[in-house]
Structures are given as structure tokens and as C-alpha cells.
Coordinates of C-alpha atoms and ligand atoms in Angstrom, one line a residue:
X1 CA 135.1 92.4 90.5
X2 CA 134.3 91.3 94.1
X3 CA 135.6 88.0 95.1
X4 CA 132.2 87.1 96.7
X5 CA 129.7 85.4 94.5
X6 CA 129.9 82.5 92.1
X7 CA 132.4 82.3 89.2
X8 CA 132.6 80.2 86.1
X9 CA 136.2 79.4 86.9
X10 CA 138.4 79.7 90.0
X11 CA 142.2 79.7 89.3
X12 CA 144.4 78.8 92.2
X13 CA 147.8 80.6 91.6
X14 CA 148.7 83.6 89.4
X15 CA 151.9 82.1 87.9
X16 CA 153.1 81.5 84.4
X17 CA 150.2 79.2 83.4
X18 CA 147.5 80.7 85.6
X19 CA 147.9 84.2 84.3
X20 CA 147.7 83.1 80.6
X21 CA 144.7 81.0 81.4
X22 CA 142.9 83.9 83.2
X23 CA 143.6 86.2 80.2
X24 CA 142.2 83.8 77.7
X25 CA 139.2 82.8 79.7
X26 CA 138.3 86.4 80.5
X27 CA 138.6 87.4 76.8
X28 CA 136.2 84.6 76.0
X29 CA 133.7 86.1 78.4
X30 CA 134.1 83.9 81.4
X31 CA 133.9 85.2 84.9
X32 CA 137.1 84.3 86.6
X33 CA 138.4 84.4 90.1
X34 CA 142.1 84.2 90.8
X35 CA 143.5 83.5 94.3
X36 CA 147.3 84.1 94.7
X37 CA 149.2 83.3 97.9
X38 CA 151.8 86.0 97.2
X39 CA 151.5 89.7 97.0
X40 CA 152.0 92.4 94.4
X41 CA 154.8 92.3 91.8
X42 CA 155.1 96.1 91.9
X43 CA 158.6 95.9 93.4
X44 CA 161.8 97.4 92.2
X45 CA 163.7 94.1 92.1
X46 CA 160.9 92.3 90.3
X47 CA 160.8 95.0 87.6
X48 CA 164.6 95.3 87.2
X49 CA 165.9 92.2 85.3
X50 CA 169.1 91.8 87.3
X51 CA 167.1 92.2 90.5
X52 CA 166.9 88.4 90.1
X53 CA 169.7 88.0 92.6
X54 CA 167.7 89.9 95.3
X55 CA 164.6 87.8 94.8
X56 CA 166.4 84.5 95.0
X57 CA 166.1 84.2 98.7
X58 CA 163.5 86.8 99.5
X59 CA 160.5 85.2 101.4
X60 CA 158.4 88.3 100.5
X61 CA 158.2 86.9 96.9
X62 CA 159.5 83.3 97.2
X63 CA 158.4 80.1 98.8
X64 CA 162.1 79.4 99.6
X65 CA 161.8 75.6 99.6
X66 CA 164.5 73.2 100.8
X67 CA 164.6 69.7 99.3
X68 CA 165.3 66.6 101.3
X69 CA 169.0 65.6 101.6
X70 CA 169.8 63.9 98.3
X71 CA 172.2 61.0 98.1
X72 CA 172.7 61.9 94.4
X73 CA 174.0 65.3 95.5
X74 CA 176.3 63.8 98.0
X75 CA 173.7 64.3 100.7
X76 CA 173.1 68.0 100.1
X77 CA 169.6 69.5 100.8
X78 CA 169.2 71.6 97.7
X79 CA 167.6 75.1 97.9
X80 CA 164.5 75.4 95.7
X81 CA 163.2 78.9 95.1
X82 CA 159.7 79.3 93.7
X83 CA 157.8 82.5 93.0
X84 CA 155.1 83.5 95.5
X85 CA 154.0 86.8 94.0
X86 CA 151.8 87.9 91.1
X87 CA 153.4 86.2 88.1
X88 CA 154.6 83.3 90.1
X89 CA 158.0 82.0 89.2
X90 CA 158.0 84.1 86.0
X91 CA 158.3 87.1 88.3
X92 CA 161.5 85.8 90.0
X93 CA 163.1 83.8 87.2
X94 CA 166.1 84.4 85.0
X95 CA 163.9 85.4 82.0
X96 CA 165.4 83.1 79.4
X97 CA 162.8 82.3 76.8
X98 CA 163.3 78.9 75.2
X99 CA 160.4 77.0 73.7
X100 CA 162.3 73.7 73.4
X101 CA 162.8 71.0 70.7
X102 CA 159.9 69.8 68.6
X103 CA 160.8 66.2 69.5
X104 CA 159.9 66.9 73.1
X105 CA 156.5 68.1 72.1
X106 CA 156.1 65.0 69.9
X107 CA 156.6 63.1 73.2
X108 CA 153.9 65.1 74.8
X109 CA 151.7 64.3 71.8
X110 CA 152.4 60.6 72.2
X111 CA 151.5 60.8 75.9
X112 CA 148.5 63.1 75.7
X113 CA 147.3 63.1 72.1
X114 CA 147.9 65.3 69.1
X115 CA 146.4 68.4 70.8
X116 CA 149.6 68.5 72.8
X117 CA 152.0 67.7 70.0
X118 CA 154.5 69.9 68.2
X119 CA 152.0 71.3 65.6
X120 CA 149.6 72.4 68.3
X121 CA 152.5 73.8 70.4
X122 CA 153.9 75.7 67.5
X123 CA 150.6 77.3 66.6
X124 CA 150.1 78.4 70.2
X125 CA 153.6 79.8 70.5
X126 CA 153.1 81.8 67.3
X127 CA 150.0 83.4 69.0
X128 CA 151.7 83.9 72.4
X129 CA 154.9 85.6 71.1
X130 CA 155.9 89.0 69.9
X131 CA 159.4 88.0 69.0
X132 CA 162.2 89.8 67.2
X133 CA 164.1 87.1 65.2
X134 CA 162.6 86.7 61.8
X135 CA 161.4 83.3 60.7
X136 CA 158.1 81.8 59.7
X137 CA 158.0 79.7 62.8
X138 CA 158.1 82.7 65.2
X139 CA 155.2 84.7 66.6
X140 CA 154.7 88.4 65.8
X141 CA 152.3 90.7 67.6
X142 CA 151.3 88.3 70.3
X143 CA 150.7 89.4 73.9
X144 CA 154.2 88.4 75.2
X145 CA 156.9 90.9 74.0
X146 CA 160.4 89.4 74.0
X147 CA 162.7 92.4 73.8
X148 CA 165.8 91.6 75.9
X149 CA 169.2 92.8 74.8
X150 CA 170.7 90.3 72.3
X151 CA 174.3 90.9 73.3
X152 CA 174.5 92.1 76.9
X153 CA 178.2 91.8 77.6
X154 CA 181.2 92.1 75.3
X155 CA 182.8 88.9 76.7
X156 CA 180.0 87.0 74.9
X157 CA 181.9 87.4 71.6
X158 CA 185.1 85.5 72.6
X159 CA 182.9 82.9 74.3
X160 CA 180.9 82.3 71.1
X161 CA 184.1 82.2 69.1
X162 CA 185.6 79.6 71.5
X163 CA 182.4 77.5 71.2
X164 CA 182.7 77.6 67.4
X165 CA 186.4 76.6 67.7
X166 CA 185.5 73.4 69.5
X167 CA 182.7 72.6 67.0
X168 CA 179.6 74.0 68.6
X169 CA 178.0 76.0 65.8
X170 CA 176.7 79.6 66.3
X171 CA 173.0 80.3 66.0
X172 CA 171.0 83.5 65.8
X173 CA 167.7 81.9 67.0
X174 CA 167.5 79.5 69.9
X175 CA 163.7 79.1 69.3
X176 CA 163.6 77.3 66.0
X177 CA 161.8 74.0 65.8
X178 CA 165.0 72.2 66.5
X179 CA 167.2 74.5 68.5
X180 CA 170.9 73.6 68.4
X181 CA 174.0 75.7 68.6
X182 CA 175.2 78.6 70.8
X183 CA 174.1 82.2 70.7
X184 CA 172.3 84.6 73.0
X185 CA 169.0 83.9 74.7
X186 CA 165.8 85.7 74.1
X187 CA 164.4 87.2 77.3
X188 CA 161.0 87.9 78.8
X189 CA 162.0 91.5 79.1
X190 CA 160.3 94.4 77.4
X191 CA 161.2 98.1 77.7
X192 CA 164.1 97.2 80.0
X193 CA 161.6 95.7 82.6
X194 CA 160.9 92.0 83.4
X195 CA 157.9 90.8 81.3
X196 CA 156.4 88.3 83.7
X197 CA 153.1 86.5 83.1
X198 CA 151.5 89.1 85.4
X199 CA 152.6 92.0 83.3
X200 CA 151.9 90.4 79.9
X201 CA 148.7 88.5 80.8
X202 CA 147.2 89.2 84.2
X203 CA 147.0 93.0 84.0
X204 CA 145.3 92.9 80.6
X205 CA 143.0 90.2 82.0
X206 CA 142.0 92.4 84.9
X207 CA 141.3 95.2 82.5
X208 CA 138.5 93.2 80.9
X209 CA 136.5 93.6 84.2
X210 CA 135.8 89.9 84.2
X211 CA 138.6 88.8 86.6
X212 CA 138.5 89.1 90.4
X213 CA 141.9 88.8 92.0
X214 CA 142.7 88.3 95.6
X215 CA 146.4 88.4 96.6
X216 CA 147.9 87.1 99.8
X217 CA 145.1 84.5 99.7
X218 CA 146.5 81.0 100.4
X219 CA 144.2 78.2 99.3
X220 CA 144.1 75.6 102.1
X221 CA 142.0 72.9 100.5
X222 CA 139.3 72.2 97.9
X223 CA 135.5 72.2 98.7
X224 CA 133.6 69.1 97.6
X225 CA 129.9 68.3 97.1
X226 CA 128.7 64.9 96.0
X227 CA 132.0 63.8 94.5
X228 CA 132.5 67.2 92.7
X229 CA 134.9 70.0 93.5
X230 CA 132.8 73.2 93.9
X231 CA 135.4 75.7 95.0
X232 CA 138.0 76.2 97.7
X233 CA 138.7 77.3 101.3
X234 CA 141.4 80.0 101.6
X235 CA 143.2 81.9 104.2
X236 CA 143.0 85.7 103.8
X237 CA 143.7 88.5 106.4
X238 CA 143.9 86.0 109.2
X239 CA 140.5 84.2 108.5
X240 CA 139.3 81.3 106.5
X241 CA 137.0 82.1 103.6
X242 CA 135.1 80.1 101.0
X243 CA 134.8 80.7 97.3
X244 CA 132.6 78.8 94.8
X245 CA 133.0 78.2 91.1
X246 CA 131.6 75.9 88.4
X247 CA 135.2 74.7 87.8
X248 CA 138.3 75.0 89.8
X249 CA 141.8 74.9 88.2
X250 CA 144.9 74.4 90.1
X251 CA 147.8 76.5 88.7
X252 CA 150.0 76.5 91.8
X253 CA 153.1 75.0 90.2
X254 CA 154.8 71.6 90.3
X255 CA 155.3 71.6 94.1
X256 CA 152.1 73.3 95.3
X257 CA 149.5 71.8 93.0
X258 CA 150.2 68.2 94.0
X259 CA 150.4 69.3 97.7
X260 CA 147.0 70.9 97.4
X261 CA 145.5 67.8 95.8
X262 CA 146.9 65.7 98.6
X263 CA 145.6 68.0 101.3
X264 CA 142.2 67.7 99.7
X265 CA 142.2 63.9 99.7
X266 CA 143.3 63.3 96.1
X267 CA 146.6 61.4 96.1
X268 CA 148.4 58.2 97.0
X269 CA 146.0 56.5 99.5
X270 CA 148.6 55.2 101.9
X271 CA 150.5 58.5 102.1
X272 CA 147.3 60.4 102.8
X273 CA 146.2 57.9 105.5
X274 CA 149.6 58.1 107.1
X275 CA 149.1 61.9 107.4
X276 CA 145.5 61.6 108.7
X277 CA 144.0 63.0 105.5
X278 CA 140.7 61.3 104.5
X279 CA 141.1 59.7 101.1
X280 CA 138.6 60.9 98.5
X281 CA 140.3 59.4 95.5
X282 CA 143.3 57.2 95.5
X283 CA 145.5 58.7 92.8
X284 CA 149.0 57.2 93.0
X285 CA 150.6 59.5 90.4
X286 CA 149.9 62.7 92.4
X287 CA 153.4 64.0 93.4
X288 CA 155.2 61.2 91.5
X289 CA 157.4 61.6 88.4
X290 CA 159.1 64.8 89.7
X291 CA 161.4 65.8 86.9
X292 CA 164.0 68.6 86.9
X293 CA 167.1 69.7 85.1
X294 CA 170.3 69.6 87.1
X295 CA 173.0 72.0 86.5
X296 CA 176.3 73.4 87.7
X297 CA 178.9 76.1 86.9
X298 CA 182.6 76.1 86.3
X299 CA 184.2 79.4 87.2
X300 CA 187.4 81.2 86.0
X301 CA 189.5 84.1 87.1
X302 CA 190.0 86.3 84.0
X303 CA 192.8 88.6 82.9
X304 CA 190.3 91.2 81.7
X305 CA 187.5 93.0 83.5
X306 CA 184.2 91.1 83.8
X307 CA 180.8 92.3 85.1
X308 CA 182.2 91.8 88.6
X309 CA 184.4 94.9 88.1
X310 CA 181.5 96.9 86.9
X311 CA 178.9 95.9 89.6
X312 CA 181.1 95.3 92.6
X313 CA 182.0 98.9 93.6
X314 CA 179.2 101.1 95.0
X315 CA 179.8 103.7 92.3
X316 CA 179.6 100.9 89.6
X317 CA 176.2 99.9 90.9
X318 CA 175.1 103.6 91.0
X319 CA 176.1 104.1 87.4
X320 CA 174.4 100.9 86.3
X321 CA 171.3 101.9 88.2
X322 CA 171.3 105.3 86.6
X323 CA 171.8 103.7 83.1
X324 CA 168.9 101.3 83.7
X325 CA 166.6 104.0 85.0
X326 CA 167.4 106.2 82.0
X327 CA 167.4 103.7 79.2
X328 CA 166.3 100.3 80.6
X329 CA 169.6 99.0 79.4
X330 CA 173.0 98.1 80.8
X331 CA 173.9 95.2 83.1
X332 CA 170.8 95.6 85.2
X333 CA 168.5 95.4 82.2
X334 CA 169.7 91.9 81.2
X335 CA 169.4 88.3 82.5
X336 CA 172.3 86.7 84.4
X337 CA 172.6 84.5 81.4
X338 CA 174.5 86.4 78.7
X339 CA 174.8 83.6 76.2
X340 CA 174.3 79.9 75.8
X341 CA 172.5 77.3 73.8
X342 CA 172.1 73.6 73.1
X343 CA 174.6 71.0 72.1
X344 CA 175.1 67.2 71.9
X345 CA 177.7 65.7 74.3
X346 CA 178.5 63.3 71.5
X347 CA 177.5 63.6 67.9
X348 CA 175.8 60.2 68.0
X349 CA 173.0 61.5 70.1
X350 CA 169.6 61.9 68.3
X351 CA 169.0 65.4 69.8
X352 CA 170.9 68.1 71.6
X353 CA 171.1 66.9 75.2
X354 CA 172.8 69.7 77.1
X355 CA 172.0 73.4 77.7
X356 CA 175.0 75.8 78.1
X357 CA 174.9 79.1 80.0
X358 CA 177.5 81.9 79.9
X359 CA 177.5 84.3 82.8
X360 CA 180.0 87.2 82.6
X361 CA 180.3 87.5 86.4
X362 CA 181.1 85.2 89.3
X363 CA 179.6 84.7 92.8
X364 CA 181.9 82.2 94.5
X365 CA 181.8 84.1 97.7
X366 CA 178.2 83.6 99.0
X367 CA 176.4 86.1 101.1
X368 CA 173.6 85.3 103.5
X369 CA 170.1 86.1 102.4
X370 CA 170.9 86.9 98.8
X371 CA 172.5 85.5 95.7
X372 CA 175.1 88.2 95.3
X373 CA 174.6 88.9 91.6
X374 CA 174.6 92.6 92.3
X375 CA 177.7 92.4 94.5
X376 CA 179.8 89.8 92.8
X377 CA 183.3 88.5 93.6
X378 CA 186.0 91.2 94.2
X379 CA 188.1 90.0 91.2
X380 CA 187.4 89.6 87.5
X381 CA 185.6 86.2 87.3
X382 CA 183.0 84.5 85.1
X383 CA 181.2 81.2 84.9
X384 CA 180.1 78.8 82.2
X385 CA 177.4 76.4 83.3
X386 CA 175.3 73.7 81.9
X387 CA 172.3 71.6 82.6
X388 CA 171.0 68.3 81.3
X389 CA 168.0 68.4 78.9
X390 CA 166.2 65.1 79.5
X391 CA 167.3 63.6 82.8
X392 CA 166.0 60.1 83.5
X393 CA 166.1 60.4 87.3
X394 CA 162.8 61.2 88.9
X395 CA 161.7 62.0 92.4
X396 CA 158.5 62.9 94.1
X397 CA 156.6 65.5 96.1
X398 CA 155.2 64.0 99.3
X399 CA 152.9 65.3 102.0
X400 CA 154.9 66.0 105.1
X401 CA 152.0 67.2 107.2
X402 CA 148.2 67.7 106.9
X403 CA 148.9 71.4 107.8
X404 CA 148.5 73.5 104.6
X405 CA 151.0 76.0 106.0
X406 CA 153.7 73.4 106.1
X407 CA 156.0 72.8 103.1
X408 CA 155.7 69.4 101.4
X409 CA 158.7 67.1 101.1
X410 CA 160.7 67.5 97.9
X411 CA 162.6 64.2 97.2
X412 CA 164.5 64.8 94.0
X413 CA 166.9 61.8 93.8
X414 CA 169.1 63.6 91.3
X415 CA 171.7 61.6 89.3
X416 CA 170.1 58.3 90.5
X417 CA 170.6 56.7 87.1
X418 CA 173.9 55.8 85.5
X419 CA 172.7 57.5 82.2
X420 CA 172.4 60.8 84.0
X421 CA 175.8 60.5 85.6
X422 CA 177.6 59.4 82.4
X423 CA 175.9 62.2 80.4
X424 CA 177.0 64.9 82.9
X425 CA 180.5 63.6 83.1
X426 CA 180.8 63.9 79.3
X427 CA 179.2 67.4 79.5
X428 CA 181.5 68.9 82.1
X429 CA 184.5 68.0 79.9
X430 CA 183.2 70.4 77.3
X431 CA 183.4 73.3 79.7
X432 CA 187.2 73.0 79.9
X433 CA 187.4 72.4 76.2
X434 CA 185.5 75.7 75.5
X435 CA 187.6 77.7 78.1
X436 CA 190.8 76.3 76.6
X437 CA 189.9 77.4 73.1
X438 CA 191.0 80.6 71.3
X439 CA 190.3 83.4 71.6
X440 CA 188.8 82.8 75.1
X441 CA 191.8 80.9 76.5
X442 CA 194.0 84.0 76.2
X443 CA 191.7 85.9 78.5
X444 CA 191.7 83.2 81.3
X445 CA 194.0 83.6 84.3
X446 CA 193.0 80.4 86.1
X447 CA 190.2 77.9 86.8
X448 CA 188.8 78.6 90.2
X449 CA 186.0 76.0 90.4
X450 CA 186.3 73.1 90.5
X451 CA 190.1 73.8 89.9
X452 CA 192.7 71.9 87.9
X453 CA 193.3 69.3 90.7
X454 CA 189.8 67.9 89.9
X455 CA 190.7 65.9 86.8
X456 CA 189.9 62.2 87.1
X457 CA 186.4 61.0 86.1
X458 CA 185.9 60.0 89.7
X459 CA 186.7 63.4 91.0
X460 CA 184.7 65.2 88.3
X461 CA 181.6 63.1 89.2
X462 CA 182.1 63.8 92.9
X463 CA 182.4 67.5 92.1
X464 CA 179.2 67.7 90.2
X465 CA 177.4 65.6 92.8
X466 CA 178.6 68.1 95.4
X467 CA 178.1 71.4 93.5
X468 CA 175.2 70.8 91.1
X469 CA 171.5 71.4 91.9
X470 CA 168.1 72.3 90.5
X471 CA 168.0 74.8 87.7
X472 CA 164.4 75.5 88.9
X473 CA 162.5 73.5 86.3
X474 CA 160.4 71.0 88.4
X475 CA 157.5 69.4 86.5
X476 CA 155.6 66.2 86.0
X477 CA 154.0 65.9 89.5
X478 CA 150.4 65.9 88.1
X479 CA 151.4 64.3 84.9
X480 CA 149.0 64.4 81.9
X481 CA 148.3 61.2 80.0
X482 CA 145.6 59.5 78.0
X483 CA 145.1 56.5 80.3
X484 CA 144.6 56.7 84.0
X485 CA 147.8 54.7 84.7
X486 CA 150.7 56.8 85.7
X487 CA 149.0 60.1 85.2
X488 CA 146.8 62.5 87.2
X489 CA 145.0 64.5 84.5
X490 CA 143.7 63.6 81.0
X491 CA 144.4 65.7 77.8
X492 CA 141.6 68.0 78.9
X493 CA 143.5 68.6 82.1
X494 CA 140.7 67.2 84.2
X495 CA 141.8 65.2 87.3
X496 CA 140.9 61.6 86.7
X497 CA 137.6 60.7 88.3
X498 CA 137.0 64.0 90.0
X499 CA 134.3 66.4 88.7
X500 CA 134.9 70.2 88.4
X501 CA 138.7 70.1 88.9
X502 CA 141.6 70.6 86.5
X503 CA 145.3 71.2 86.9
X504 CA 147.0 73.7 84.5
X505 CA 150.7 74.4 85.2
X506 CA 154.2 72.8 84.8
X507 CA 153.1 69.9 86.9
X508 CA 151.1 68.4 84.0
X509 CA 154.1 68.2 81.6
X510 CA 154.2 64.5 80.4
X511 CA 158.0 64.9 80.1
X512 CA 160.6 67.7 80.5
X513 CA 161.2 70.0 77.6
X514 CA 164.9 70.6 76.6
X515 CA 165.1 74.1 77.7
X516 CA 163.8 76.5 80.4
X517 CA 160.2 75.9 81.5
X518 CA 158.5 79.3 81.6
X519 CA 157.6 79.0 77.9
X520 CA 156.1 75.5 78.1
X521 CA 154.3 76.5 81.3
X522 CA 152.7 79.4 79.5
X523 CA 151.9 77.1 76.6
X524 CA 150.0 74.8 79.1
X525 CA 148.0 77.8 80.1
X526 CA 147.2 78.7 76.5
X527 CA 146.4 75.1 75.3
X528 CA 144.5 74.5 78.6
X529 CA 142.3 77.5 77.8
X530 CA 141.5 75.8 74.4
X531 CA 140.4 72.7 76.2
X532 CA 138.2 74.7 78.6
X533 CA 136.6 76.8 75.9
X534 CA 135.9 74.0 73.5
Ligands
LIG1 C1 165.0 81.1 90.4 C2 164.3 80.6 89.1 C3 164.8 80.9 87.9 C4 164.2 80.4 86.7 N1 164.7 80.8 85.5 C5 164.0 80.5 84.4 C6 164.4 81.1 83.1 O1 165.3 81.8 83.0 N2 163.6 80.8 82.0 C7 162.5 79.9 82.1 O2 161.9 79.6 81.1 N3 162.2 79.4 83.3 C8 162.8 79.7 84.4 N4 162.4 79.2 85.6 C9 161.3 78.3 85.7 C10 159.9 78.9 85.3 O3 159.8 80.2 85.8 C11 158.8 78.0 85.9 O4 158.9 76.7 85.4 C12 157.4 78.5 85.6 O5 157.3 79.9 85.9 C13 156.4 77.6 86.3 O6 155.1 78.1 86.0 P1 153.8 77.5 86.8 O7 152.7 78.2 86.2 O8 153.9 76.0 86.7 O9 154.1 77.9 88.3 P2 154.4 79.3 89.0 O10 154.8 80.3 88.0 O11 155.5 79.0 90.0 O12 153.1 79.8 89.7 C14 152.4 79.2 90.7 C15 151.7 80.3 91.5 O13 150.7 79.7 92.4 C16 150.8 80.3 93.6 N5 150.3 79.3 94.6 C17 150.9 78.1 94.9 N6 150.1 77.5 95.9 C18 149.1 78.3 96.1 C19 148.0 78.2 97.0 N7 147.8 77.2 97.8 N8 147.1 79.2 97.1 C20 147.2 80.3 96.3 N9 148.3 80.5 95.4 C21 149.2 79.5 95.3 C22 152.3 80.6 93.8 O14 152.5 81.6 94.8 C23 152.6 81.1 92.4 O15 152.4 82.4 92.2 C24 163.0 79.7 86.8 C25 162.4 79.4 88.1 C26 163.0 79.9 89.2 C27 162.4 79.7 90.5

């Protein structure tokens, strides 16, 4: 389809939610235009699962944001990668597929109505997924194949045994209604290649002939007429263009969607005025309520070979490359997260409150311009990491400039609450407990980070303030809610008081889900389509 002409729906952003939405709308007969700031995902390191490390800092596929210096992180300005490519962040992420805990969706239901509660989420996930683990609650035959290797490194076994030894039960399915326990993650990988939203949804959507896609098309601002949004202005091949549609849907993600609203005059009035942007509607919640999981790794030198030994030498990489090309398997066909799961830092907690990650390699020695996953440390090392599930600290996205090419300000304010600090302190102690348990302990040579000298509560807190950071799950910045107070969109994803405009991506989450956010972002695309088609 040509991008000229009028459309039923304009979708801004071909990320996790935008691709799902495009697929469902096109199958229902709608004429859809998709504008994506990034380019093609037909790139080796997007297709190769462990290419993750190469995409992490690559401006060709990544917005490469930098957050403001954060007092909660001892003043660090945290690096925030976000996908800028077909598939959005699902094309550069670590591919872990976790739907999250039913109670988190019950919280969505309380905030936005039963259409967003657990029953609705479960029904949608069952249609989205083509999963392997058996169980009545899982989806079979859906458009999203989940076929990652279940055990991708032999050191997973002693890790799981050590978790069990310290009382963290083993589980064979981290996508039950109430996931708890440690196991291996399901991955958005199929046939040894990354299964991004572009691959699973956008390409089939394009095949319907009802979707027009323009890549490297940066939407600059929305077009209005008599209080209604009627399309957008975008930059493409060095010139500004206009596109019109009966409805416009922002699916630019939790950083860009609020920025685009603010650039178009929808946001906190005083902030817009300070930037010289004419206020069309004063919406205080735009950019507010920024929620993200914070995480960090502990790293050990091992007595036995880890993935470092396999991937570090050139010939190791060559062998792994040949294996991946021939079979889609081996270290390059897996996520960086070889195992993990959910646990409670203390048994009195109502729900699991920490996510654990096991990575059978280490990257203590950083290299400029890349996260050196493919060239890890020159000794046998590995890391166990964790991230909080329901942090209470929130930040905001603010407009730094009226220039749409300029990045917005990311003010995270991590670990601003005592509850978040206490919880993380309790959590990091579990990492040493696990590493000190049989049979894992016998394989450990020494703790490298933070190192045994970091032992007091005070030092442990200082260490995680210094070394932790985003686990790339920002959300909530165009929060969905039933009332106008404290939210940006209603349960139908319409922006309060603005005609012709909806938001459909991770920015609408009423609260963070305990788990990684690709699944709930795709869910928002799926359920958002229901709202638009009803
Ligand atoms: C490094 C990294 C690792 C991660 N690991 C995992 C993981 O293992 N498992 C998991 O579940 N989640 C993971 N996540 C998070 C998950 O991928 C995201 O939460 C999810 O993809 C967000 O979906 P979205 O639809 O909200 O936005 P995105 O997928 O980010 O899509 C937004 C799209 O909109 C485009 N866009 C933005 N502004 C404009 C504009 N003005 N004009 C045109 N286009 C625009 C962007 O280029 C992008 O393609 C990770 C994320 C990152 C960055």
C-alpha cells in the first residue's frame, strides 16, 4: 500500500504493541498505516539471539538514551537502550517471555476495569502464544512461537540444584497464573532466530495487503483539526510529510509516546509552557508515574569453564557461529539469561517479589560501543542477577526541548523509597546464599563483584546503588485508568478529552507486572485491538 491517502488507523511505532495492533486491525479489514522511526530488522545481529550484545549500544537500531544523574544510583546517569528498528524493543531485547503474576493483572483490572484484569489477560495470552510447556492455561497454535532452548548451558543444572538447596523450588513453567520458583525461561525465539513482534506480527500483517509501512519515518507531532487529532507530521528522507487517518494510535513506547504527546501540546501545562509548546490540553499525568525494574549482577570466577571460555577465543566464536548457522542452536541461539525465576525475599510476602537471572558468562571488563557478550572476560566467570518485581519508586519523562529530534529527560529516581532499598538489601543476600550452596559452591573459585569485602548492610546498599540500573522495563508514563485523575488514557486507550487519539504500548500499564515487559506490551496491543474493533 502507498502511504499517501487516508487510512482508518495510523500507528506510530512498529514495536511490541504496535505490530500486534497492526496485525489484528489488518485482519479485521482496517486500512492501517505504520510509521516507524527505525529501519529494517533484516540484520544478522537482530536475527541471531545472542547478537543482543551487539545491539545494546548500536545507534542503527537503538535510541541509546541516557537518563539524568540519579541520586538513588549514587549520582549515576544510567544508560537506557530502546529499540529503534522494526519490532521496536522486541528486536533488541533479551527475549525472555514472562507473562507475570495474575495478581498484577488484577491490579490492572482494579485500575482500568475487568477488560484489563487477569481473566481477560489470560484469554488473550492463550490466543497470542504458541507455547511448548503443557497446561490448560497456556496458548497453542497462536501467532507467537516460543521455541527457545529450555536448557542452554550445562551450568544451569548446579545453579538450579543450589537454588533448591536454599529453599527456592524448581519449576518447569514460569508462565503459570502464579509463577514462582526457579527454572529456565521461555524465549521469543523460533527456529534459532529471534522472534520479534515484527517477525511474528508485522510481516503477516503486511501480507494482508491492508498495511502501509514507512521505515525511517520519525513522527514529529500530531495534526489537529477542531480539537481532534487527524494524523501526524513526520520526517522522511530529509523532508516533512503529512499523513491523515480517522484514528491515530501512539505506540512509540514508554519514553517516546509521552514525549510525542507533549510535543503536540498534550501534557503538564506548566512544563509545556516552559518549553514554548502551545498547550492544547493540560494533562498532568503525561510522562508521570515512570516505573521500571531495577537490577544488578553478582559475579564469580569459577573453577570450571563457563561460556566465557567458549566464546572468548576467535575460534570459539567461529565454531559457535557455524553451529548456529547449521542448526540454529548453541550459545548464539540462546538468550543471555540461561535460567532464573521468581522468589520471595521473605516467606511472609503475599507474592514473589524478586526475579532471578542466571548468566553462564561474565562481562566485567567493558568494551566501548558494545556490551561484550560475544567477547566475554578472559577467565571462567559467571553472574547471577536479580531485579525487583514491584518497585514503589517512580520517576517521570519530561520535555527537555520543543525540538522533536532532541531526547526527552528521563528522571528515574530509583531506590527513592525505603521499601525499595530494604527489599533489595534482603534480595542481594540471597545471591550469596545460592552461590554458597552445594553443588554450586564447589565450582566457585571466588566472588569478583562486589567481592567479599562488601559485607555490611551499609556497604551492600552502597554497592547496589552504584552498580544497579534499569532492566529496560519502563512503563506507566501514559497510565491507563478509569477516572481522569492520575491517568492519561481510559480503558479504551483514548487520551482523555482528545478526539481521534489513543496510546497503545507499555506506557499505558497501570502498574508494572512482575516479570519482563515484552509479553504485557504485546498484550496491550492485543487487548487494545479489541477496544478499537468493538
Ligand atoms: C536491552 C533490552 C532488553 C530487554 N529484555 C527483555 C526481555 O528479555 N524480555 C522482555 O519481556 N522484555 C525485555 N525488554 C523490554 C521489552 O522489550 C519492552 O518492554 C517492550 O518491547 C516495549 O514495547 P512497546 O511496544 O511499549 O515499545 P517498543 O517495542 O520500544 O516500540 C516502540 C517503537 O516506536 C518507535 N518510535 C518511537 N517514537 C517514534 C516516533 N516519533 N516516530 C516513529 N516511530 C517511533 C520506536 O523506534 C520503536 O520501534 C528489554 C528491553 C530492552 C531495551
